[in-house]
Amino acid sequence: DGSAFHGWDTNTLLRQIQCPVLLEYGERDFAAGVAASAIYEGELERAVPLIKDCTAVQIKGSGHIPMIQQPEEFARVVTEFVERMIR
């Protein structure tokens, strides 16, 4: 009935994130038998500026599950992000 979202304000919640965030995502129009990226039109453009320390990286050649469709690239992106955090 929608009552779970009463008072939900995504923009406010995104602004409250205090830790570094990595948003990795696949291609929206990826069609290799697996669903396209779960990122909907406009979500990144809205979220990235609201999160204080946000890195967004598209994993080319993947859709909804980059960690399976492009495991080496996914691992590289995550590893670089984590290494930046520990320097």
mmCIF file with all atom_site columns, C-alpha atoms in Angstrom:
data_model
loop_
_atom_site.group_PDB
_atom_site.id
_atom_site.type_symbol
_atom_site.label_atom_id
_atom_site.label_alt_id
_atom_site.label_comp_id
_atom_site.label_asym_id
_atom_site.label_entity_id
_atom_site.label_seq_id
_atom_site.pdbx_PDB_ins_code
_atom_site.Cartn_x
_atom_site.Cartn_y
_atom_site.Cartn_z
_atom_site.occupancy
_atom_site.B_iso_or_equiv
_atom_site.pdbx_formal_charge
_atom_site.auth_seq_id
_atom_site.auth_comp_id
_atom_site.auth_asym_id
_atom_site.auth_atom_id
_atom_site.pdbx_PDB_model_num
ATOM 1  C CA . ASP A 1 1  ? 0.000  0.000   0.000   1.00 0.00 ? 1  ASP A CA 1
ATOM 2  C CA . GLY A 1 2  ? 3.037  2.276   -0.052  1.00 0.00 ? 2  GLY A CA 1
ATOM 3  C CA . SER A 1 3  ? 2.983  2.961   3.687   1.00 0.00 ? 3  SER A CA 1
ATOM 4  C CA . ALA A 1 4  ? 6.575  1.710   4.056   1.00 0.00 ? 4  ALA A CA 1
ATOM 5  C CA . PHE A 1 5  ? 7.718  4.780   2.145   1.00 0.00 ? 5  PHE A CA 1
ATOM 6  C CA . HIS A 1 6  ? 5.768  7.334   4.154   1.00 0.00 ? 6  HIS A CA 1
ATOM 7  C CA . GLY A 1 7  ? 8.223  10.090  5.002   1.00 0.00 ? 7  GLY A CA 1
ATOM 8  C CA . TRP A 1 8  ? 10.955 8.561   2.804   1.00 0.00 ? 8  TRP A CA 1
ATOM 9  C CA . ASP A 1 9  ? 13.191 11.249  1.317   1.00 0.00 ? 9  ASP A CA 1
ATOM 10 C CA . THR A 1 10 ? 15.963 9.781   -0.823  1.00 0.00 ? 10 THR A CA 1
ATOM 11 C CA . ASN A 1 11 ? 17.719 13.117  -1.334  1.00 0.00 ? 11 ASN A CA 1
ATOM 12 C CA . THR A 1 12 ? 17.987 13.715  2.411   1.00 0.00 ? 12 THR A CA 1
ATOM 13 C CA . LEU A 1 13 ? 19.278 10.188  2.976   1.00 0.00 ? 13 LEU A CA 1
ATOM 14 C CA . LEU A 1 14 ? 21.909 10.538  0.252   1.00 0.00 ? 14 LEU A CA 1
ATOM 15 C CA . ARG A 1 15 ? 23.129 13.834  1.749   1.00 0.00 ? 15 ARG A CA 1
ATOM 16 C CA . GLN A 1 16 ? 23.592 12.113  5.112   1.00 0.00 ? 16 GLN A CA 1
ATOM 17 C CA . ILE A 1 17 ? 26.116 9.554   3.823   1.00 0.00 ? 17 ILE A CA 1
ATOM 18 C CA . GLN A 1 18 ? 29.456 10.372  5.439   1.00 0.00 ? 18 GLN A CA 1
ATOM 19 C CA . CYS A 1 19 ? 31.711 7.616   4.095   1.00 0.00 ? 19 CYS A CA 1
ATOM 20 C CA . PRO A 1 20 ? 33.266 7.357   0.627   1.00 0.00 ? 20 PRO A CA 1
ATOM 21 C CA . VAL A 1 21 ? 30.937 5.616   -1.825  1.00 0.00 ? 21 VAL A CA 1
ATOM 22 C CA . LEU A 1 22 ? 31.669 3.679   -5.006  1.00 0.00 ? 22 LEU A CA 1
ATOM 23 C CA . LEU A 1 23 ? 28.717 3.441   -7.376  1.00 0.00 ? 23 LEU A CA 1
ATOM 24 C CA . GLU A 1 24 ? 29.609 0.935   -10.047 1.00 0.00 ? 24 GLU A CA 1
ATOM 25 C CA . TYR A 1 25 ? 27.066 0.167   -12.716 1.00 0.00 ? 25 TYR A CA 1
ATOM 26 C CA . GLY A 1 26 ? 26.632 -1.549  -16.051 1.00 0.00 ? 26 GLY A CA 1
ATOM 27 C CA . GLU A 1 27 ? 25.286 -0.318  -19.340 1.00 0.00 ? 27 GLU A CA 1
ATOM 28 C CA . ARG A 1 28 ? 21.617 0.670   -19.459 1.00 0.00 ? 28 ARG A CA 1
ATOM 29 C CA . ASP A 1 29 ? 21.117 -0.811  -22.922 1.00 0.00 ? 29 ASP A CA 1
ATOM 30 C CA . PHE A 1 30 ? 23.129 -4.014  -22.393 1.00 0.00 ? 30 PHE A CA 1
ATOM 31 C CA . ALA A 1 31 ? 21.294 -6.899  -24.047 1.00 0.00 ? 31 ALA A CA 1
ATOM 32 C CA . ALA A 1 32 ? 23.351 -10.071 -23.871 1.00 0.00 ? 32 ALA A CA 1
ATOM 33 C CA . GLY A 1 33 ? 20.605 -12.218 -22.414 1.00 0.00 ? 33 GLY A CA 1
ATOM 34 C CA . VAL A 1 34 ? 20.955 -10.604 -18.987 1.00 0.00 ? 34 VAL A CA 1
ATOM 35 C CA . ALA A 1 35 ? 19.090 -7.595  -17.666 1.00 0.00 ? 35 ALA A CA 1
ATOM 36 C CA . ALA A 1 36 ? 20.467 -4.150  -18.332 1.00 0.00 ? 36 ALA A CA 1
ATOM 37 C CA . SER A 1 37 ? 21.876 -2.042  -15.521 1.00 0.00 ? 37 SER A CA 1
ATOM 38 C CA . ALA A 1 38 ? 19.569 -1.540  -12.566 1.00 0.00 ? 38 ALA A CA 1
ATOM 39 C CA . ILE A 1 39 ? 20.430 2.160   -12.593 1.00 0.00 ? 39 ILE A CA 1
ATOM 40 C CA . TYR A 1 40 ? 17.402 4.030   -13.845 1.00 0.00 ? 40 TYR A CA 1
ATOM 41 C CA . GLU A 1 41 ? 17.565 7.127   -16.002 1.00 0.00 ? 41 GLU A CA 1
ATOM 42 C CA . GLY A 1 42 ? 18.479 10.132  -13.885 1.00 0.00 ? 42 GLY A CA 1
ATOM 43 C CA . GLU A 1 43 ? 19.494 8.222   -10.733 1.00 0.00 ? 43 GLU A CA 1
ATOM 44 C CA . LEU A 1 44 ? 23.233 8.793   -11.070 1.00 0.00 ? 44 LEU A CA 1
ATOM 45 C CA . GLU A 1 45 ? 22.791 12.398  -12.044 1.00 0.00 ? 45 GLU A CA 1
ATOM 46 C CA . ARG A 1 46 ? 20.753 12.902  -8.888  1.00 0.00 ? 46 ARG A CA 1
ATOM 47 C CA . ALA A 1 47 ? 22.761 10.777  -6.444  1.00 0.00 ? 47 ALA A CA 1
ATOM 48 C CA . VAL A 1 48 ? 26.384 11.631  -7.241  1.00 0.00 ? 48 VAL A CA 1
ATOM 49 C CA . PRO A 1 49 ? 26.208 15.341  -6.347  1.00 0.00 ? 49 PRO A CA 1
ATOM 50 C CA . LEU A 1 50 ? 24.248 14.585  -3.157  1.00 0.00 ? 50 LEU A CA 1
ATOM 51 C CA . ILE A 1 51 ? 26.791 12.115  -1.757  1.00 0.00 ? 51 ILE A CA 1
ATOM 52 C CA . LYS A 1 52 ? 29.718 13.998  -0.241  1.00 0.00 ? 52 LYS A CA 1
ATOM 53 C CA . ASP A 1 53 ? 32.482 11.655  -1.498  1.00 0.00 ? 53 ASP A CA 1
ATOM 54 C CA . CYS A 1 54 ? 31.119 9.660   -4.414  1.00 0.00 ? 54 CYS A CA 1
ATOM 55 C CA . THR A 1 55 ? 32.890 7.885   -7.254  1.00 0.00 ? 55 THR A CA 1
ATOM 56 C CA . ALA A 1 56 ? 30.722 6.537   -10.089 1.00 0.00 ? 56 ALA A CA 1
ATOM 57 C CA . VAL A 1 57 ? 32.196 4.095   -12.600 1.00 0.00 ? 57 VAL A CA 1
ATOM 58 C CA . GLN A 1 58 ? 30.456 2.398   -15.485 1.00 0.00 ? 58 GLN A CA 1
ATOM 59 C CA . ILE A 1 59 ? 31.601 -1.155  -16.192 1.00 0.00 ? 59 ILE A CA 1
ATOM 60 C CA . LYS A 1 60 ? 31.443 -1.392  -19.985 1.00 0.00 ? 60 LYS A CA 1
ATOM 61 C CA . GLY A 1 61 ? 30.299 -4.691  -21.467 1.00 0.00 ? 61 GLY A CA 1
ATOM 62 C CA . SER A 1 62 ? 28.068 -5.515  -18.524 1.00 0.00 ? 62 SER A CA 1
ATOM 63 C CA . GLY A 1 63 ? 24.503 -4.990  -17.474 1.00 0.00 ? 63 GLY A CA 1
ATOM 64 C CA . HIS A 1 64 ? 22.913 -5.686  -14.096 1.00 0.00 ? 64 HIS A CA 1
ATOM 65 C CA . ILE A 1 65 ? 25.675 -7.941  -12.747 1.00 0.00 ? 65 ILE A CA 1
ATOM 66 C CA . PRO A 1 66 ? 29.096 -6.481  -13.652 1.00 0.00 ? 66 PRO A CA 1
ATOM 67 C CA . MET A 1 67 ? 30.858 -8.652  -11.063 1.00 0.00 ? 67 MET A CA 1
ATOM 68 C CA . ILE A 1 68 ? 29.882 -11.708 -13.106 1.00 0.00 ? 68 ILE A CA 1
ATOM 69 C CA . GLN A 1 69 ? 29.790 -10.255 -16.619 1.00 0.00 ? 69 GLN A CA 1
ATOM 70 C CA . GLN A 1 70 ? 33.104 -8.361  -16.349 1.00 0.00 ? 70 GLN A CA 1
ATOM 71 C CA . PRO A 1 71 ? 34.785 -9.803  -13.219 1.00 0.00 ? 71 PRO A CA 1
ATOM 72 C CA . GLU A 1 72 ? 38.315 -8.562  -13.976 1.00 0.00 ? 72 GLU A CA 1
ATOM 73 C CA . GLU A 1 73 ? 37.188 -4.987  -14.646 1.00 0.00 ? 73 GLU A CA 1
ATOM 74 C CA . PHE A 1 74 ? 34.888 -5.045  -11.628 1.00 0.00 ? 74 PHE A CA 1
ATOM 75 C CA . ALA A 1 75 ? 37.735 -6.265  -9.399  1.00 0.00 ? 75 ALA A CA 1
ATOM 76 C CA . ARG A 1 76 ? 40.069 -3.585  -10.798 1.00 0.00 ? 76 ARG A CA 1
ATOM 77 C CA . VAL A 1 77 ? 37.560 -0.791  -10.108 1.00 0.00 ? 77 VAL A CA 1
ATOM 78 C CA . VAL A 1 78 ? 36.827 -1.982  -6.565  1.00 0.00 ? 78 VAL A CA 1
ATOM 79 C CA . THR A 1 79 ? 40.520 -2.585  -5.796  1.00 0.00 ? 79 THR A CA 1
ATOM 80 C CA . GLU A 1 80 ? 41.511 0.908   -6.967  1.00 0.00 ? 80 GLU A CA 1
ATOM 81 C CA . PHE A 1 81 ? 38.737 2.442   -4.871  1.00 0.00 ? 81 PHE A CA 1
ATOM 82 C CA . VAL A 1 82 ? 39.748 0.540   -1.736  1.00 0.00 ? 82 VAL A CA 1
ATOM 83 C CA . GLU A 1 83 ? 43.437 1.321   -2.259  1.00 0.00 ? 83 GLU A CA 1
ATOM 84 C CA . ARG A 1 84 ? 42.615 5.051   -2.460  1.00 0.00 ? 84 ARG A CA 1
ATOM 85 C CA . MET A 1 85 ? 40.768 4.751   0.852   1.00 0.00 ? 85 MET A CA 1
ATOM 86 C CA . ILE A 1 86 ? 43.721 3.199   2.687   1.00 0.00 ? 86 ILE A CA 1
ATOM 87 C CA . ARG A 1 87 ? 46.375 5.628   1.450   1.00 0.00 ? 87 ARG A CA 1
#
